[in-house]
Structures are given as C-alpha cells and as structure tokens.
CSV table of C-alpha atoms in Angstrom, one decimal:
chain,number,residue,atom,x,y,z
A,882,MET,CA,-4.9,-2.2,15.5
A,883,THR,CA,-5.7,0.8,13.4
A,884,GLY,CA,-6.0,4.5,13.9
A,885,ASP,CA,-8.9,4.6,11.4
A,886,MET,CA,-12.0,4.8,13.5
A,887,HIS,CA,-14.2,3.7,10.6
A,888,ALA,CA,-12.2,0.6,10.3
A,889,THR,CA,-12.4,0.0,14.0
A,890,PHE,CA,-16.2,0.4,13.9
A,891,ARG,CA,-16.5,-2.1,11.1
A,892,ALA,CA,-14.3,-4.6,12.9
A,893,CYS,CA,-16.3,-4.3,16.1
A,894,GLU,CA,-19.5,-4.7,14.0
A,895,SER,CA,-18.2,-7.9,12.5
A,896,ILE,CA,-17.3,-9.3,16.0
A,897,VAL,CA,-20.7,-8.4,17.3
A,898,THR,CA,-22.6,-10.0,14.4
A,899,GLN,CA,-20.4,-13.1,14.0
A,900,GLU,CA,-20.2,-15.1,17.2
A,901,ARG,CA,-17.2,-17.2,16.0
A,902,LEU,CA,-14.9,-14.1,15.8
A,903,GLY,CA,-14.9,-12.8,19.3
A,904,PRO,CA,-12.8,-15.6,21.0
A,905,TYR,CA,-10.0,-15.0,18.5
A,906,VAL,CA,-9.3,-11.5,19.7
A,907,ARG,CA,-6.3,-11.4,22.1
A,908,SER,CA,-5.3,-7.7,21.7
A,909,PHE,CA,-7.6,-4.8,20.9
A,910,TYR,CA,-6.5,-1.2,20.3
A,911,VAL,CA,-8.8,1.8,20.0
A,912,PHE,CA,-7.1,5.1,19.0
A,913,GLN,CA,-7.2,7.8,16.4
A,914,ASN,CA,-4.2,8.4,14.1
A,915,SER,CA,-2.3,11.6,14.4
A,916,ARG,CA,-3.8,13.1,11.3
A,917,ARG,CA,-7.1,13.7,13.1
A,918,SER,CA,-7.8,16.1,15.9
A,919,GLN,CA,-6.7,14.8,19.3
A,920,THR,CA,-9.8,16.3,20.9
A,921,GLU,CA,-12.4,15.2,18.4
A,922,SER,CA,-15.3,13.5,20.1
A,923,LEU,CA,-16.5,10.3,18.6
A,924,PRO,CA,-20.3,9.6,18.4
A,925,ARG,CA,-21.9,7.6,21.2
A,926,ARG,CA,-22.9,5.0,18.5
A,927,PHE,CA,-19.2,4.3,18.0
A,928,TRP,CA,-18.5,3.6,21.7
A,929,GLN,CA,-21.7,1.5,22.0
A,930,MET,CA,-20.3,-0.7,19.3
A,931,VAL,CA,-16.9,-1.0,21.0
A,932,GLN,CA,-18.7,-2.0,24.2
A,933,LYS,CA,-20.7,-4.7,22.5
A,934,ALA,CA,-17.6,-6.0,20.8
A,935,LEU,CA,-15.8,-6.2,24.2
A,936,TRP,CA,-18.6,-8.4,25.5
A,937,LYS,CA,-17.6,-11.0,22.8
A,938,MET,CA,-13.9,-11.0,23.5
A,939,ARG,CA,-13.6,-13.7,26.1
A,940,CYS,CA,-9.9,-14.4,25.5
A,941,LEU,CA,-8.7,-10.8,25.5
A,942,ASP,CA,-5.3,-10.3,27.0
A,943,VAL,CA,-4.3,-6.7,26.0
A,944,LEU,CA,-6.6,-3.7,25.9
A,945,TYR,CA,-5.6,-0.2,24.8
A,946,ILE,CA,-8.3,2.6,24.7
A,947,ASP,CA,-7.3,6.1,23.8
A,948,ASP,CA,-10.3,8.4,24.1
A,949,PRO,CA,-9.3,12.0,23.2
A,950,ALA,CA,-12.5,13.3,24.9
A,951,ARG,CA,-11.7,11.3,28.0
A,952,ALA,CA,-15.4,10.8,28.6
A,953,ASN,CA,-16.3,7.2,27.7
A,954,ALA,CA,-15.1,5.0,30.5
A,955,TRP,CA,-18.7,3.7,30.7
A,956,VAL,CA,-17.9,1.2,28.0
A,957,LEU,CA,-16.2,-0.8,30.7
A,958,SER,CA,-19.1,-0.4,33.2
A,959,ASP,CA,-21.3,-3.5,32.6
A,960,ILE,CA,-19.1,-5.8,34.7
A,961,PRO,CA,-21.3,-9.0,34.5
A,962,ARG,CA,-21.1,-8.9,30.7
A,963,ILE,CA,-17.3,-8.5,30.5
A,964,PRO,CA,-15.9,-12.0,29.9
A,965,PHE,CA,-12.2,-11.4,29.9
A,966,GLN,CA,-9.4,-11.1,32.4
A,967,LEU,CA,-6.7,-8.7,31.0
A,968,ARG,CA,-2.9,-9.1,31.4
A,969,ASP,CA,-2.0,-5.6,30.1
A,970,ALA,CA,-4.2,-2.5,30.0
A,971,THR,CA,-3.5,1.1,28.8
A,972,PHE,CA,-6.2,3.7,29.1
A,973,ARG,CA,-6.6,7.4,28.2
A,974,LEU,CA,-9.8,7.6,30.1
A,975,PRO,CA,-11.1,9.3,33.2
A,976,CYS,CA,-10.3,7.3,36.3
A,977,ASN,CA,-13.9,7.5,37.6
A,978,GLN,CA,-16.2,5.0,39.2
A,979,HIS,CA,-16.7,3.0,36.0
A,980,LEU,CA,-13.0,2.5,35.6
A,981,VAL,CA,-12.3,1.7,39.3
A,982,GLU,CA,-15.1,-0.9,39.3
A,983,PHE,CA,-13.7,-2.4,36.1
A,984,LEU,CA,-10.2,-2.6,37.6
A,985,GLU,CA,-11.6,-4.3,40.7
A,986,SER,CA,-12.9,-7.0,38.5
A,987,GLN,CA,-9.5,-7.7,36.8
A,988,ASN,CA,-7.7,-10.2,39.0
A,989,LYS,CA,-5.0,-11.2,36.4
A,990,LEU,CA,-3.8,-7.7,35.4
A,991,LYS,CA,0.0,-7.4,35.4
A,992,GLN,CA,0.7,-4.2,33.6
A,993,PHE,CA,-1.5,-1.0,33.9
A,994,GLN,CA,-0.9,2.4,32.3
A,995,ILE,CA,-3.3,5.3,32.6
A,996,MET,CA,-3.0,8.8,31.2
A,997,GLY,CA,-5.0,11.0,33.6
A,998,GLY,CA,-5.6,11.4,37.3
A,999,PRO,CA,-8.5,10.1,39.4
A,1000,ASP,CA,-11.9,11.8,39.2
A,1001,GLU,CA,-12.7,13.7,42.4
A,1002,HIS,CA,-15.8,11.5,42.9
A,1003,ALA,CA,-14.1,8.2,42.1
A,1004,PRO,CA,-14.0,5.6,45.0
A,1005,HIS,CA,-10.7,4.4,46.3
A,1006,PHE,CA,-9.6,0.9,45.4
A,1007,LYS,CA,-10.9,-1.9,47.6
A,1008,ALA,CA,-8.5,-4.2,49.5
A,1009,GLY,CA,-7.4,-7.0,47.2
A,1010,THR,CA,-7.7,-5.0,44.0
A,1011,LEU,CA,-5.3,-6.0,41.2
A,1012,PRO,CA,-3.5,-8.7,43.3
A,1013,HIS,CA,-1.1,-9.6,40.4
A,1014,LEU,CA,-0.2,-6.1,39.3
A,1015,ARG,CA,3.6,-5.8,38.7
A,1016,THR,CA,3.9,-2.7,36.5
A,1017,PHE,CA,2.1,0.6,37.0
A,1018,ASP,CA,2.5,3.8,34.9
A,1019,GLY,CA,0.3,6.7,36.1
A,1020,GLN,CA,0.0,9.8,38.1
A,1021,LEU,CA,1.1,10.2,41.7
A,1022,ALA,CA,-2.4,10.4,43.2
A,1023,LEU,CA,-3.2,6.9,41.7
A,1024,ALA,CA,0.1,5.5,42.8
A,1025,MET,CA,-0.7,6.6,46.3
A,1026,GLN,CA,-4.0,4.8,46.2
A,1027,LEU,CA,-2.3,1.6,44.9
A,1028,LEU,CA,0.3,1.8,47.7
A,1029,SER,CA,-2.6,1.8,50.2
A,1030,VAL,CA,-3.6,-1.6,49.1
A,1031,PRO,CA,-1.0,-4.4,49.8
A,1032,ARG,CA,0.7,-5.5,46.6
A,1033,LYS,CA,4.0,-6.6,45.0
A,1034,LEU,CA,4.8,-3.9,42.4
A,1035,ARG,CA,8.1,-4.4,40.6
A,1036,ARG,CA,8.0,-1.4,38.2
A,1037,LEU,CA,6.6,2.1,38.8
A,1038,ARG,CA,6.6,5.1,36.6
A,1039,ILE,CA,5.1,8.4,37.6
A,1040,PRO,CA,5.0,11.6,35.5
A,1041,LEU,CA,5.1,14.8,37.6
A,1042,ASP,CA,3.5,18.2,36.9
A,1043,ARG,CA,3.2,21.5,38.7
A,1044,ASP,CA,0.6,20.3,41.0
A,1045,THR,CA,2.4,17.1,42.1
A,1046,ASN,CA,6.0,18.4,42.1
A,1047,LYS,CA,5.7,19.6,45.7
A,1048,LYS,CA,4.3,16.2,46.8
A,1049,LEU,CA,7.2,14.2,45.6
A,1050,LEU,CA,9.3,14.3,48.7
A,1051,ASP,CA,6.3,13.3,50.8
A,1052,PHE,CA,5.5,10.4,48.5
A,1053,ILE,CA,8.9,8.7,48.3
A,1054,PRO,CA,8.9,7.4,52.0
A,1055,HIS,CA,5.6,5.6,51.2
A,1056,LEU,CA,7.6,3.4,48.8
A,1057,ALA,CA,8.9,1.6,51.8
A,1058,ALA,CA,5.7,-0.6,51.5
A,1059,LEU,CA,7.3,-1.9,48.2
A,1060,SER,CA,10.9,-2.1,49.3
A,1061,ARG,CA,11.0,-5.9,49.1
A,1062,THR,CA,9.7,-6.1,45.5
A,1063,LEU,CA,10.2,-2.7,43.7
A,1064,ARG,CA,13.1,-3.0,41.2
A,1065,SER,CA,12.4,-0.1,38.8
A,1066,LEU,CA,11.5,3.5,39.6
A,1067,ASN,CA,11.0,6.0,36.8
A,1068,ILE,CA,9.9,9.5,37.9
A,1069,ILE,CA,9.5,11.9,35.0
A,1070,HIS,CA,10.1,15.7,35.3
A,1071,ILE,CA,11.7,15.8,38.7
A,1072,PRO,CA,12.5,19.5,39.4
A,1073,GLU,CA,16.2,20.0,39.5
A,1074,GLU,CA,15.9,21.7,42.9
A,1075,LEU,CA,14.4,18.5,44.3
A,1076,SER,CA,16.8,16.0,42.7
A,1077,VAL,CA,19.4,15.7,45.4
A,1078,GLU,CA,16.9,15.3,48.2
A,1079,ALA,CA,14.8,12.9,46.1
A,1080,ILE,CA,17.7,10.5,45.3
A,1081,LYS,CA,18.8,10.6,48.9
A,1082,LEU,CA,15.4,9.5,50.0
A,1083,ILE,CA,15.1,6.9,47.3
A,1084,SER,CA,18.4,5.3,48.2
A,1085,SER,CA,17.3,5.1,51.8
A,1086,VAL,CA,13.8,3.7,51.2
A,1087,CYS,CA,14.5,1.5,48.1
A,1088,PRO,CA,18.2,0.5,48.1
A,1089,ASP,CA,17.6,-2.6,46.0
A,1090,LEU,CA,16.5,-0.9,42.8
A,1091,HIS,CA,17.8,-2.2,39.5
A,1092,TYR,CA,16.7,0.8,37.5
A,1093,LEU,CA,16.4,4.5,38.6
A,1094,GLY,CA,15.5,7.6,36.6
A,1095,ILE,CA,15.1,10.3,35.5
A,1096,ILE,CA,17.4,12.2,37.9
A,1097,PRO,CA,18.4,15.7,37.0
A,1098,LEU,CA,22.2,15.7,37.7
A,1099,PRO,CA,23.0,19.2,39.1
A,1100,MET,CA,26.0,21.0,37.9
A,1101,THR,CA,27.6,21.5,41.3
A,1102,PHE,CA,30.5,23.7,40.1
A,1103,PRO,CA,30.8,27.3,38.9
A,1104,HIS,CA,30.1,28.1,35.3
A,1105,VAL,CA,33.3,28.0,33.2
A,1106,SER,CA,34.0,28.1,29.5
A,1107,ARG,CA,34.2,24.8,27.6
A,1108,ALA,CA,38.0,25.1,27.2
A,1109,LEU,CA,38.6,25.8,30.9
A,1110,TYR,CA,36.2,22.9,31.7
A,1111,LEU,CA,38.3,20.5,29.6
A,1112,PHE,CA,41.6,21.6,31.1
A,1113,HIS,CA,40.5,21.6,34.7
A,1114,VAL,CA,38.0,18.8,34.8
A,1115,ALA,CA,40.0,16.9,37.4
A,1116,TYR,CA,39.6,19.8,39.8
A,1117,LEU,CA,36.0,20.4,39.0
A,1118,TYR,CA,35.1,16.7,39.7
A,1119,ARG,CA,36.0,17.3,43.3
A,1120,TYR,CA,32.7,19.1,43.6
A,1121,LEU,CA,30.8,16.1,42.1
A,1122,LYS,CA,32.6,13.6,44.4
A,1123,ARG,CA,31.2,15.5,47.4
A,1124,SER,CA,27.6,15.5,46.1
A,1125,VAL,CA,24.8,13.8,47.9
A,1126,ILE,CA,23.9,12.0,44.7
A,1127,HIS,CA,27.2,10.1,44.8
A,1128,ASP,CA,26.6,9.3,48.4
A,1129,ALA,CA,23.2,7.9,47.5
A,1130,LEU,CA,24.7,5.7,44.8
A,1131,LEU,CA,27.1,4.2,47.3
A,1132,ALA,CA,24.1,2.7,49.1
A,1133,MET,CA,22.6,1.1,46.0
A,1134,HIS,CA,24.5,-2.1,45.5
A,1135,HIS,CA,22.1,-3.7,42.9
A,1136,LEU,CA,21.6,-0.7,40.6
A,1137,ARG,CA,22.2,-1.7,37.0
A,1138,ASP,CA,20.5,1.1,35.0
A,1139,LEU,CA,20.7,4.8,35.8
A,1140,GLU,CA,19.0,7.6,33.7
A,1141,LEU,CA,20.1,11.2,34.2
A,1142,ASP,CA,19.0,14.5,32.8
A,1143,VAL,CA,21.8,16.9,32.1
A,1144,SER,CA,19.8,19.3,29.8
A,1145,ARG,CA,20.6,22.3,32.0
A,1146,TRP,CA,24.4,21.9,31.9
A,1147,SER,CA,26.5,24.5,30.2
A,1148,PRO,CA,28.2,23.3,28.2
A,1149,LEU,CA,26.2,20.1,27.6
A,1150,PRO,CA,28.3,17.1,28.4
A,1151,THR,CA,28.8,15.1,25.1
A,1152,GLY,CA,31.3,12.6,23.8
A,1153,SER,CA,34.4,12.3,26.0
A,1154,LEU,CA,32.9,14.4,28.7
A,1155,GLN,CA,30.0,11.9,29.0
A,1156,ARG,CA,32.5,9.1,29.1
A,1157,MET,CA,34.4,10.7,31.9
A,1158,LEU,CA,31.2,11.3,33.9
A,1159,THR,CA,30.1,7.7,33.3
A,1160,THR,CA,33.4,6.4,34.6
A,1161,GLU,CA,33.0,8.7,37.7
A,1162,LEU,CA,29.5,7.5,38.5
A,1163,HIS,CA,30.6,3.9,38.1
A,1164,ILE,CA,33.2,4.4,40.8
A,1165,TYR,CA,30.5,5.1,43.2
A,1166,CYS,CA,28.2,2.3,42.1
A,1167,LEU,CA,30.1,-0.6,40.6
A,1168,SER,CA,27.0,-2.6,39.8
A,1169,ILE,CA,25.9,-0.1,37.1
A,1170,GLU,CA,25.9,-1.5,33.6
A,1171,LYS,CA,24.0,1.2,31.7
A,1172,ILE,CA,23.8,5.0,32.0
A,1173,ILE,CA,21.5,7.2,30.0
A,1174,PHE,CA,22.2,10.9,29.5
A,1175,ARG,CA,19.4,13.2,28.4
A,1176,THR,CA,20.5,16.4,26.8
A,1177,GLY,CA,17.4,18.2,25.6
A,1178,THR,CA,15.7,16.0,23.0
A,1179,ASN,CA,18.8,13.8,22.6
A,1180,ARG,CA,19.6,10.7,24.6
A,1181,THR,CA,22.7,8.7,24.7
A,1182,LEU,CA,23.0,5.2,26.3
A,1183,TRP,CA,26.4,4.2,27.7
A,1184,TYR,CA,26.8,0.5,28.4
A,1185,PHE,CA,29.7,-1.5,29.9
A,1186,ASP,CA,30.8,-4.6,28.0
A,1187,GLY,CA,33.1,-5.9,30.7
A,1188,ASN,CA,36.2,-4.0,29.5
A,1189,GLU,CA,35.1,-0.5,28.5
A,1190,TRP,CA,32.2,1.9,28.2
A,1191,ASN,CA,30.5,2.2,24.7
A,1192,SER,CA,27.8,4.5,23.6
A,1193,HIS,CA,24.6,4.3,21.6
A,1194,SER,CA,22.9,7.5,20.5
A,1195,ASP,CA,19.1,7.8,20.3
A,1196,ASP,CA,18.0,7.0,16.7
A,1197,GLY,CA,14.5,8.5,17.3
A,1198,GLN,CA,12.8,5.1,17.8
A,1199,HIS,CA,13.3,5.2,21.6
A,1200,MET,CA,12.6,1.4,21.8
A,1201,LEU,CA,15.9,0.4,23.5
A,1202,ILE,CA,16.0,3.3,25.9
A,1203,ASP,CA,12.3,3.6,26.7
A,1204,GLY,CA,12.1,-0.1,27.6
A,1205,LEU,CA,14.9,-0.1,30.2
A,1206,TRP,CA,12.6,0.9,33.1
A,1207,LYS,CA,10.4,-2.2,32.4
A,1208,ALA,CA,13.4,-4.5,32.3
A,1209,GLY,CA,14.1,-4.2,36.1
C-alpha cells in the first residue's frame, strides 16, 4: 500500500518476475498520493504491469484501485487469467463491460464500493451475480441493478447528486426486496425537502433497520433568537412531536444508530440543545443507542450508557462515526 506509483510499479514488477511472491499478496492497493494531480493519467505501461501482477495473486482478498483517469478497467478484463476470488473490492473505475464481467466472476465478494456510475453501454448484471454480497457502496443506478438480482444485502450506502435526487422517492419502495436482510441504510445528501417523505417511506419498507442516516432534520418551528429558543424550547418541541419523522421512528423498533443533518438549523443545536433533542428522539424510539448530529463540517456522537447520554465530538479522524453504518 503506497501512493507512490513508481514504488507500486516496482512492486508489481517484482511479483511478475518472481513466482514465489504472488501467492503472499492478500491486499493490494493502487492509488496516487494527494500531492499529485488527481486527474493525471498514468502510462499504459504502468497498468499493463498491474494487470500482469494481478494474474500472480492467487490468494488476493482485498483489492483497491483508484484510477484518476477512470479509463483502465480493462486491467480486470482477462477473466481466465485472474486466479483470485475477492472478499472486499473498492474501485474508482468506469463501471463498463470489463468491470461487470469481472464482478460476475467474483462469487465470494462480500463488500463492494465503486465511485462512479454505470457506463451507458455496460450490460446489466446476470442473475446469480455476487451471491454473497452483503455491503454495497455506490450510486443509485447501480443499486437498482443489484436489487434486480435476488440477494441478501445487509448494508447499503448511496451518495445522491442533482441527477439522482429526484429518483430517491421512487427508489425506496424497491428496498422491499431487501426487507428481510437489510440492516443499515446510509443515503448521503438527501435534500431537506425530501427528508420527511423519505424517512416515512423507509420506516414503512424497512422497519427492521439497525442504522439509518443521513436524514436532514427539518426545523419545523418559526425562526427565533437563541435566547427565545432556550426559554421556550418546551413549547417549540410541540412542533417536533407532531412531525412525520417522529411518527416514522415509532415504527422502527430495532433502530440502534441514527445519523441526522442539522446544518441548516439556526441557531445550530449544540451542547445542551443536542442533549435535549437526543432525549426527545429517544422517547419516540427507545431502541436507539447512538445519535449523530452533523452541523456543517462538525459531527457529534451521542451514546447512551444505560443511565445517561454522553457525547463524543469528531476529532477529524472519522473512524468511529464513519464505521457505524457498516456495524449494522
């Protein structure tokens, strides 16, 4: 694992020329460090050496390929010469015919992340593709394809954009195909105007979720000054208690982790205000053990220790908070 592409090339060259090395490789990462241009194209000679090295890695479990040019999925195209069955794959590659055919050959893959949508000419997945897939992180169009093939996904993360925002409410009912197995649903960048209807649909289609995020929590009461907010919070909470979001939480009896975006609140709920909001949400869903509040670039994790709620502020590493959606 190194962001130095010259070192990666030399390592691949050693694996290709020394037969004994290939079987020792269990994890292989190809990426450029942040000091280099993120759009810099690497020479074909580099990718040819990566391809030849992959042919030697018969015990490979984890593969990570970040191609800034998003043009070299062909390194996975010679299926008869690929000796490994992956457990975990992360790609920044075009989801074209080469990648689809590679995935169709991977019968043990459990975790799959792809940064990028399907190529317009890429074939759809065949029935039986990725039979053991449990965690998927990728765009909505690919998620729809995966749902069309019977499977038992447990964790699903989907980043939205301007093109897919409008499709969210049409997509959620399709999750009914996963209702028996899906335990974690992380949808990134849900528009605030869709949040209420989205969680209403989710609670109806997938009531057994253990993790749900990232839901923009609407500020359902009139704008007031911070001082007035503090003095009259008991009255203002009446608006929240009548919200559809709380009604949805009442139907989710197994929810343990809830991630909320309150970046558009004014004033931003911090400290004691977050504690009060956490307590309020817990009333509607007694199974909740952790609540994350996103306020811009800051994130605060509130967790229940059996007696009271305690908080942990994001330290910039994101490890604890980012991993919650995979724990479901």
